[in-house]
Amino acid sequence: MFTKSYQPVLPIRDHRSQLVVVYSYTLLLSCFVTYCFYQFFPLFNAWIGYSPLQYIWYENNPENFQKDFMGEQLGYYKYSFVMWVYPFVYNLTGVDPELIQLVYIFVTTLVYAVSYLWLSKTLIPDAKWYTAIIIVSFILLTRILDCDFSRYGGLAILNEGKMHAAAVSVCICCLVFGLKGKWVYAGLTAGLLSWIYASYGVMCAFVIGCMVLVDLRQFKTKELWIGIISFISLFLVWEIGVLQIGQHNYEILDSKTWVDWVRFGNFHYFPFVIGEANRVFVLEHASKLCPTLTMLLLVISNLRVQKVLGRNYRKWVYGVVGCSFLTVLGLLASLLPFSVSLIQLALPRGVSFMMILCLPIAVDNLLSIITSKNVFLSLLALLVLVSPFVGSYGFPVVGVWIISMAFIFNDDHFLLARKWCGFILLISMIYVSWLVLAKSILVMNAGFVGPFSSYGVFCFILVFFFLYRQNKISSFKAVSLFLIFSFVVFVSGNILLRNNNYYKKSYYIDFKHAQKWANKNTHANSLFMNDPTHSYGWRDYSERSSYGCLREWIHNCIVYEQNAKLFKEGLRRVRLLGIDPEEYLQRSLRAGGKSVSTEYSELFRDVREKYYSLSDDHLQSLAVQEGIDFFIFEKKQLKHDVNLPVAYENDHYLIVSTQFASKVESSIANQ
């Protein structure tokens, strides 16, 4: 049923001309993706906040943020060595920070793609040239690797210009050194990774440690111990010597209070309490678990896996098992929160490491099936291969199920592999059945090809496959047609659609304009109070202090540093609006955590309602008590006219000044 051998005609390693093609394509694709990111990351900066721009302003002009609620935590990027490049380059050249961010995004995207090519070549040394091109297309044009249960965005964070993108590239290099058994380089790379992103460094070192267990005799070698000492030394120098972790001057919040409040405002650390109890792993995680299971099915059913990996096979297996262990440990730590430090490592991200190790093997399996003699399975494998470019849920489960069943019921294949494939197939079927019973709208997306143009894709596949099978087009033209189609779908379905609707684009453009106005027309030490239910953005283009938002008051101030004093101040600020967040938390706790989503949403709704209902007298009283210079309102949310001096106005936002406004040039800009 399958072709047992997939022998390449022109191996990449033996043909420099093909290497030129692959890396030229990678360079052009990185440029294209960076251009697409540039269309919306300034809006991302303005609305979401905590961008590299804010870090530059905080490092250069800390006096501007003396009144800011988050205080010293605004400089949290100092914990990543690679982020030091932003203030360094800005101070050295004086160029626009957005340009620095754009160049950073391009460089990290390119390095990420090249490092992944290196990993792919290590895992599949005999791959054809177009295998490399397809893999690069996957990692840059799809969200195939975005299976992080902690919801850090997977590899989508390439577009933010932060430390995560650089960390992923270094992590991939570290995994390659581990697979090759170069323990000294692996230790040094893991140590460097801890300087970029400490939790990634620890997790990657653990995975490398699992690879070492393949041969316990390695512990007798000098190279391994040099690698271990190198990692530990670099880690300690950075964490204790440079950052002085643990040497804080604030009161630490007790563990129980931390767990209760972080779980209540959870976004990353507690995967099982995102949403209602009966929706856990239905709405939030269908897009994570389904691709993980289908990836594993494609990897296990790959007949070439042991032959392709050769002597790296056992290390690869131990690495995948190590990633799985980290993921399960992280999920258990969130269910049984016995250690705050363990929770803060966000170990469920281990599944992202596993997907990084598995994707080349899965693609190799699909290509081997496409070139097999079974026409039905070839057509199905081609559909599965194209689907991630159309939808956003990885390889479709229905197609992968059929491929897996063909593998399981073929007696010529290894019995152990068939058993494991059957076990994961059963789990996948049970889970998707649960989605059906839960009436999840994600079933179609996870089960076939996603929400965009499914019938058009199927028709394209039929025509493409017919021409290829009838030898009407060459392999080069077939691959070119495949890539052109993928580009069209990606641009129309993911880039243009996202840009046109990205966070209510006109709102965020106006919000960015308001920030720029504040930067040019207000005193440097001015304090602004924005809608508390808005996101964190304000400081990035205004370079002005923020009174804070609801999530900063009850979540961000403790999620990383457990600052008890700042947390109490945050609770006080919520209560100034006449709302006690403790009541919402306690209702959630009395319900056993089953109403986290409902109570948290109600808290946000009530805070917004209260803010936009504040009378002029209440606003002035709040300004006097807290020293607020300006209030920012979203105009359509206002419940009544605000009779305070208008400092700035555009289509969507209104900024009014108080008696504490130090310096304002009133400017009504209808844009």
Coordinates of C-alpha atoms in Angstrom, one line a residue, residues 175-618:
L175 CA 18.5 20.5 19.6
V176 CA 20.6 19.9 16.5
F177 CA 23.8 19.8 18.6
G178 CA 22.0 17.3 20.9
L179 CA 21.0 15.1 18.0
K180 CA 24.6 15.2 16.7
G181 CA 26.0 14.3 20.1
K182 CA 28.0 17.5 20.3
W183 CA 27.5 18.0 24.1
V184 CA 29.9 20.9 24.6
Y185 CA 28.1 23.0 21.9
A186 CA 24.8 21.9 23.2
G187 CA 25.7 23.0 26.7
L188 CA 27.0 26.3 25.5
T189 CA 24.0 26.9 23.3
A190 CA 21.5 26.0 26.2
G191 CA 23.4 28.4 28.4
L192 CA 23.2 31.2 25.8
L193 CA 19.5 30.4 25.4
S194 CA 19.0 31.0 29.2
W195 CA 20.5 34.5 28.6
I196 CA 17.8 35.1 26.0
Y197 CA 14.8 33.4 27.6
A198 CA 15.6 31.6 30.9
S199 CA 12.7 29.1 30.9
Y200 CA 13.5 28.0 27.3
G201 CA 17.1 27.4 28.4
V202 CA 16.0 25.2 31.3
M203 CA 13.5 23.3 29.1
C204 CA 15.9 22.8 26.2
A205 CA 18.6 21.6 28.7
F206 CA 16.2 19.0 30.0
V207 CA 15.4 17.7 26.5
I208 CA 19.2 17.5 25.7
G209 CA 19.6 15.6 29.0
C210 CA 17.0 13.1 27.8
M211 CA 19.0 12.6 24.6
V212 CA 22.1 11.8 26.7
L213 CA 20.2 9.0 28.4
V214 CA 20.3 7.0 25.2
D215 CA 23.8 5.9 26.1
L216 CA 24.7 6.2 29.8
R217 CA 28.3 5.7 28.9
Q218 CA 28.3 9.3 27.8
F219 CA 28.6 10.3 31.5
K220 CA 32.1 8.9 31.4
T221 CA 33.2 11.3 28.6
K222 CA 34.9 14.7 29.2
E223 CA 32.8 16.4 26.5
L224 CA 29.5 15.8 28.3
W225 CA 30.7 17.2 31.6
I226 CA 32.2 20.2 29.9
G227 CA 28.8 20.8 28.3
I228 CA 27.0 20.4 31.7
I229 CA 29.4 22.7 33.5
S230 CA 29.1 25.2 30.7
F231 CA 25.4 25.4 30.8
I232 CA 25.2 25.6 34.6
S233 CA 27.9 28.3 34.7
L234 CA 26.3 30.4 32.0
F235 CA 22.9 30.0 33.6
L236 CA 24.1 31.0 37.1
V237 CA 26.2 33.9 35.8
W238 CA 23.2 35.4 34.1
E239 CA 20.5 34.7 36.7
I240 CA 22.5 35.5 39.8
G241 CA 25.5 37.5 38.7
V242 CA 23.9 39.8 36.1
L243 CA 20.2 39.9 36.9
Q244 CA 20.6 39.2 40.6
I245 CA 17.5 37.0 40.7
G246 CA 16.1 36.6 44.2
Q247 CA 17.5 39.9 45.4
H248 CA 14.3 41.8 45.5
N249 CA 13.3 44.7 47.8
Y250 CA 9.5 44.1 48.0
E251 CA 7.2 41.8 49.9
I252 CA 6.5 38.5 48.2
L253 CA 2.8 37.6 47.8
D254 CA 1.9 34.3 49.5
S255 CA 1.6 31.3 47.1
K256 CA -2.2 30.6 47.7
T257 CA -3.1 34.2 47.0
W258 CA -0.9 34.2 43.9
V259 CA -2.4 31.0 42.6
D260 CA -6.0 32.2 43.2
W261 CA -5.5 35.6 41.5
V262 CA -3.3 34.4 38.6
R263 CA -5.7 31.6 37.9
F264 CA -8.6 34.1 38.0
G265 CA -6.9 36.3 35.4
N266 CA -5.3 33.4 33.7
F267 CA -4.1 33.5 30.1
H268 CA -1.0 31.3 30.1
Y269 CA -0.2 29.4 33.3
F270 CA -3.4 27.4 34.0
P271 CA -4.6 25.8 30.7
F272 CA -7.4 23.8 32.3
V273 CA -9.2 26.9 33.7
I274 CA -9.4 28.9 30.5
G275 CA -13.1 29.2 29.9
E276 CA -16.0 27.3 31.5
A277 CA -15.4 23.8 32.9
N278 CA -17.5 22.1 30.2
R279 CA -15.6 24.0 27.5
V280 CA -12.0 23.2 28.6
F281 CA -10.1 21.8 25.7
V282 CA -13.1 22.4 23.5
L283 CA -13.0 26.0 22.4
E284 CA -9.5 27.1 23.6
H285 CA -7.5 24.0 22.9
A286 CA -9.1 22.3 19.9
S287 CA -6.6 24.2 17.7
K288 CA -3.7 22.9 19.9
L289 CA -4.5 19.3 20.7
C290 CA -5.8 18.2 17.2
P291 CA -2.7 19.3 15.3
T292 CA -0.5 17.7 18.0
L293 CA -2.3 14.3 17.7
T294 CA -2.3 14.4 13.8
M295 CA 1.4 15.3 13.8
L296 CA 2.2 12.3 16.0
L297 CA 0.1 10.0 13.8
L298 CA 2.0 11.1 10.7
V299 CA 5.3 10.7 12.5
I300 CA 4.6 7.2 13.8
S301 CA 3.2 6.0 10.5
N302 CA 6.3 7.1 8.6
L303 CA 8.0 3.9 7.4
R304 CA 11.2 5.7 6.8
V305 CA 11.6 7.3 10.2
Q306 CA 14.2 4.8 11.6
K307 CA 16.1 4.6 8.4
V308 CA 16.1 8.3 7.8
L309 CA 17.2 9.3 11.3
G310 CA 19.8 6.5 11.4
R311 CA 22.0 6.8 14.5
N312 CA 20.0 9.9 15.6
Y313 CA 16.8 7.8 15.9
R314 CA 17.0 7.0 19.5
K315 CA 18.1 10.5 20.5
W316 CA 15.2 11.9 18.6
V317 CA 12.8 9.5 20.3
Y318 CA 14.2 10.4 23.7
G319 CA 13.9 14.1 22.9
V320 CA 10.3 13.7 21.9
V321 CA 9.5 11.8 25.0
G322 CA 11.3 14.5 27.1
C323 CA 9.1 17.2 25.4
S324 CA 6.0 15.1 26.2
F325 CA 7.1 14.7 29.8
L326 CA 7.6 18.5 30.2
T327 CA 4.1 19.1 28.8
V328 CA 2.4 16.6 31.1
L329 CA 4.4 17.9 34.1
G330 CA 3.3 21.4 33.3
L331 CA -0.3 20.5 33.0
L332 CA -0.2 18.6 36.3
A333 CA 1.5 21.6 38.0
S334 CA -1.3 23.8 36.9
L335 CA -3.9 21.3 38.3
L336 CA -2.0 20.7 41.5
P337 CA -0.2 24.1 42.1
F338 CA 2.4 22.9 44.6
S339 CA 5.2 25.2 43.2
V340 CA 4.8 28.8 41.9
S341 CA 8.3 28.6 40.3
L342 CA 7.3 25.4 38.4
I343 CA 4.1 27.0 37.2
Q344 CA 6.0 30.1 36.0
L345 CA 8.2 28.0 33.8
A346 CA 5.1 27.4 31.7
L347 CA 6.1 23.8 30.9
P348 CA 3.1 23.0 28.7
R349 CA 5.2 24.8 26.0
G350 CA 7.1 21.6 25.8
V351 CA 4.6 20.5 23.1
S352 CA 6.0 23.3 20.9
F353 CA 9.5 21.7 21.2
M354 CA 8.0 18.4 20.3
M355 CA 6.3 19.8 17.2
I356 CA 9.6 21.3 16.1
L357 CA 11.2 17.9 16.2
C358 CA 8.3 16.2 14.4
L359 CA 7.4 18.4 11.5
P360 CA 10.2 17.3 9.1
I361 CA 9.3 13.7 9.7
A362 CA 5.6 14.3 9.1
V363 CA 6.3 16.2 5.8
D364 CA 8.6 13.4 4.7
N365 CA 5.9 10.9 5.3
L366 CA 3.3 12.8 3.3
L367 CA 5.7 13.2 0.4
S368 CA 6.5 9.5 0.4
I369 CA 2.8 8.7 0.2
I370 CA 2.2 11.2 -2.6
T371 CA 4.9 9.5 -4.7
S372 CA 3.5 6.0 -3.9
K373 CA 1.5 3.8 -6.2
N374 CA -1.8 4.1 -4.3
V375 CA -3.7 6.9 -6.1
F376 CA -6.3 7.4 -3.4
L377 CA -3.8 7.7 -0.6
S378 CA -1.6 9.9 -2.8
L379 CA -4.5 12.3 -3.4
L380 CA -5.5 12.3 0.2
A381 CA -1.9 13.0 1.4
L382 CA -1.7 15.9 -1.0
L383 CA -4.9 17.4 0.4
V384 CA -3.5 16.9 3.9
L385 CA -0.2 18.6 2.9
V386 CA -2.0 21.7 1.5
S387 CA -4.6 22.1 4.2
P388 CA -2.5 24.0 6.8
F389 CA -2.0 26.8 4.2
V390 CA -5.8 27.2 4.1
G391 CA -6.9 26.7 7.7
S392 CA -5.3 27.4 11.0
Y393 CA -5.5 24.0 12.7
G394 CA -2.6 22.0 11.4
F395 CA -3.0 18.8 9.5
P396 CA -6.7 17.8 9.2
V397 CA -7.7 14.9 11.4
V398 CA -10.0 13.1 9.0
G399 CA -7.3 12.7 6.3
V400 CA -4.7 11.8 8.8
W401 CA -7.0 9.2 10.3
I402 CA -7.4 7.4 7.0
I403 CA -3.6 7.5 6.3
S404 CA -3.0 6.1 9.8
M405 CA -5.6 3.3 9.4
A406 CA -4.0 2.3 6.2
F407 CA -0.7 2.0 8.1
I408 CA -2.3 0.1 11.1
F409 CA -4.1 -2.5 9.0
N410 CA -1.0 -3.4 6.9
D411 CA 0.6 -6.5 8.3
D412 CA 3.9 -5.7 6.7
H413 CA 4.6 -2.8 9.1
F414 CA 6.2 -3.0 12.5
L415 CA 3.8 -4.3 15.2
L416 CA 5.0 -1.9 17.9
A417 CA 4.6 1.2 15.6
R418 CA 1.2 0.0 14.6
K419 CA 0.1 -0.4 18.2
W420 CA 1.3 3.1 19.1
C421 CA -0.4 4.5 16.0
G422 CA -3.6 2.8 17.0
F423 CA -3.4 4.2 20.5
I424 CA -3.0 7.8 19.4
L425 CA -5.6 7.3 16.7
L426 CA -8.1 6.1 19.4
I427 CA -7.3 9.2 21.6
S428 CA -7.8 11.5 18.6
M429 CA -11.1 9.9 17.7
I430 CA -12.4 10.1 21.2
Y431 CA -11.4 13.8 21.5
V432 CA -13.0 14.8 18.2
S433 CA -16.2 12.8 19.2
W434 CA -16.2 14.9 22.3
L435 CA -16.0 18.1 20.2
V436 CA -19.0 16.8 18.2
L437 CA -21.0 16.2 21.4
A438 CA -20.0 19.6 22.7
K439 CA -21.3 21.1 19.4
S440 CA -18.1 22.9 18.9
I441 CA -17.9 25.0 15.8
L442 CA -14.3 24.1 15.5
V443 CA -15.0 20.5 14.5
M444 CA -15.2 21.3 10.8
N445 CA -12.0 23.4 10.9
A446 CA -10.1 20.8 12.8
G447 CA -11.6 17.9 10.8
F448 CA -11.1 19.1 7.2
V449 CA -9.2 22.0 5.9
G450 CA -10.3 25.0 7.9
P451 CA -12.6 27.9 7.4
F452 CA -11.3 29.4 4.1
S453 CA -12.2 28.1 0.6
S454 CA -12.4 24.4 1.4
Y455 CA -14.2 23.5 -1.8
G456 CA -11.9 25.6 -4.0
V457 CA -8.9 23.8 -2.4
F458 CA -10.4 20.4 -3.1
C459 CA -11.0 21.3 -6.7
F460 CA -7.5 22.6 -7.1
I461 CA -6.0 19.4 -5.6
L462 CA -8.0 17.3 -8.1
V463 CA -6.8 19.2 -11.1
F464 CA -3.2 19.5 -9.8
F465 CA -3.1 15.8 -9.0
F466 CA -4.5 14.7 -12.3
L467 CA -1.9 16.8 -14.2
Y468 CA 0.9 15.5 -12.1
R469 CA -0.2 11.8 -12.4
Q470 CA -0.6 12.1 -16.1
N471 CA 2.9 13.5 -16.4
K472 CA 1.4 16.7 -18.0
I473 CA 3.6 18.9 -15.8
S474 CA 7.1 18.4 -14.5
S475 CA 8.1 18.1 -10.9
F476 CA 9.5 21.6 -10.9
K477 CA 6.2 23.0 -12.4
A478 CA 4.2 21.0 -9.9
V479 CA 6.1 22.4 -6.9
S480 CA 5.9 25.9 -8.4
L481 CA 2.2 25.6 -8.8
F482 CA 1.9 24.3 -5.2
L483 CA 3.8 27.2 -3.8
I484 CA 2.0 29.9 -5.9
F485 CA -1.3 28.5 -4.7
S486 CA -0.1 28.4 -1.1
F487 CA 1.0 32.1 -1.4
V488 CA -2.3 33.2 -2.8
V489 CA -4.3 31.4 -0.1
F490 CA -1.9 32.7 2.6
V491 CA -2.1 36.3 1.5
S492 CA -5.8 36.4 0.9
G493 CA -6.8 34.2 3.9
N494 CA -4.3 35.2 6.6
I495 CA -2.6 38.5 5.8
L496 CA -5.1 40.7 4.0
L497 CA -8.0 39.4 6.0
R498 CA -6.1 39.9 9.2
N499 CA -4.9 43.4 8.3
N500 CA -8.3 44.6 7.2
N501 CA -9.9 43.5 10.5
Y502 CA -6.9 43.5 12.8
Y503 CA -8.2 44.7 16.2
K504 CA -10.7 47.1 14.7
K505 CA -8.0 48.7 12.6
S506 CA -9.5 52.3 12.6
Y507 CA -9.8 52.3 16.4
Y508 CA -6.1 51.4 16.8
I509 CA -4.9 53.9 14.2
D510 CA -6.7 56.6 16.1
F511 CA -5.4 55.3 19.4
K512 CA -1.8 55.5 18.0
H513 CA -2.5 59.1 16.9
A514 CA -3.7 60.0 20.4
Q515 CA -0.4 58.6 21.8
K516 CA 1.6 60.6 19.4
W517 CA -0.3 63.8 20.2
A518 CA 0.4 63.2 23.9
N519 CA 4.1 62.8 23.2
K520 CA 4.2 66.2 21.4
N521 CA 1.8 68.2 23.5
T522 CA 2.1 67.2 27.1
H523 CA 4.6 67.4 29.8
A524 CA 7.0 64.5 30.2
N525 CA 5.8 63.6 33.7
S526 CA 2.0 63.7 32.8
L527 CA -0.1 60.9 34.1
F528 CA -2.9 59.4 31.9
M529 CA -5.8 57.2 32.9
N530 CA -7.1 55.2 30.0
D531 CA -10.2 52.9 29.9
P532 CA -9.2 50.2 32.4
T533 CA -10.6 47.5 30.3
H534 CA -8.4 48.4 27.3
S535 CA -5.2 46.5 26.7
Y536 CA -1.7 47.6 27.9
G537 CA -0.9 50.0 25.1
W538 CA -0.3 53.7 25.8
R539 CA 3.3 54.1 26.7
D540 CA 4.8 52.9 23.4
Y541 CA 4.2 56.0 21.3
S542 CA 3.3 58.5 24.0
E543 CA 6.3 58.0 26.2
R544 CA 4.0 58.9 29.1
S545 CA 3.0 57.3 32.4
S546 CA -0.2 55.2 32.6
Y547 CA -2.4 54.9 35.6
G548 CA -2.7 51.3 34.6
C549 CA -5.4 49.0 33.4
L550 CA -7.5 46.3 35.1
R551 CA -5.2 43.4 34.1
E552 CA -2.2 45.3 35.3
W553 CA -3.8 46.0 38.6
I554 CA -4.9 42.5 39.5
H555 CA -2.7 40.2 37.3
N556 CA 0.4 41.6 35.6
C557 CA 1.8 43.1 38.7
I558 CA 2.2 39.7 40.4
V559 CA 2.3 37.2 37.6
Y560 CA 6.1 37.4 37.2
E561 CA 7.4 39.1 40.3
Q562 CA 4.8 38.4 43.0
N563 CA 5.0 42.0 44.3
A564 CA 2.5 42.1 47.2
K565 CA 2.7 45.9 47.7
L566 CA 2.0 46.6 44.0
F567 CA -0.8 44.1 44.1
K568 CA -2.5 45.8 47.1
E569 CA -2.2 49.1 45.3
G570 CA -3.8 47.6 42.2
L571 CA -6.8 46.3 44.3
R572 CA -7.1 49.8 45.8
R573 CA -7.3 51.4 42.3
V574 CA -10.1 49.1 41.3
R575 CA -12.0 49.8 44.5
L576 CA -11.7 53.6 43.7
L577 CA -14.2 52.9 40.9
G578 CA -16.6 51.5 43.4
I579 CA -16.0 47.8 42.6
D580 CA -14.4 45.2 44.7
P581 CA -12.7 42.5 42.6
E582 CA -12.5 40.2 45.7
E583 CA -16.2 39.5 45.4
Y584 CA -15.8 38.2 41.8
L585 CA -12.9 36.0 42.8
Q586 CA -14.7 34.6 45.8
R587 CA -17.8 33.7 43.7
S588 CA -15.5 31.9 41.3
L589 CA -13.8 30.0 44.2
R590 CA -17.1 29.0 45.7
A591 CA -18.1 27.5 42.3
G592 CA -14.9 25.4 42.4
G593 CA -13.3 27.5 39.6
K594 CA -16.0 26.5 37.2
S595 CA -17.1 30.1 36.5
V596 CA -13.8 31.7 36.1
S597 CA -14.6 33.0 32.6
T598 CA -18.0 34.3 33.6
E599 CA -16.9 36.1 36.7
Y600 CA -13.8 37.6 35.1
S601 CA -15.9 38.8 32.1
E602 CA -18.4 40.3 34.5
L603 CA -15.7 42.1 36.3
F604 CA -14.4 43.6 33.1
R605 CA -17.9 44.6 32.0
D606 CA -18.7 46.2 35.4
V607 CA -15.4 48.1 35.5
R608 CA -16.0 49.5 32.0
E609 CA -19.6 50.4 32.8
K610 CA -18.4 52.2 35.9
Y611 CA -15.6 54.1 34.2
Y612 CA -17.8 55.5 31.5
S613 CA -20.5 56.4 34.0
L614 CA -18.3 58.5 36.2
S615 CA -19.6 62.0 36.7
D616 CA -17.5 65.2 36.2
D617 CA -17.3 65.6 40.0
H618 CA -16.1 62.0 40.4

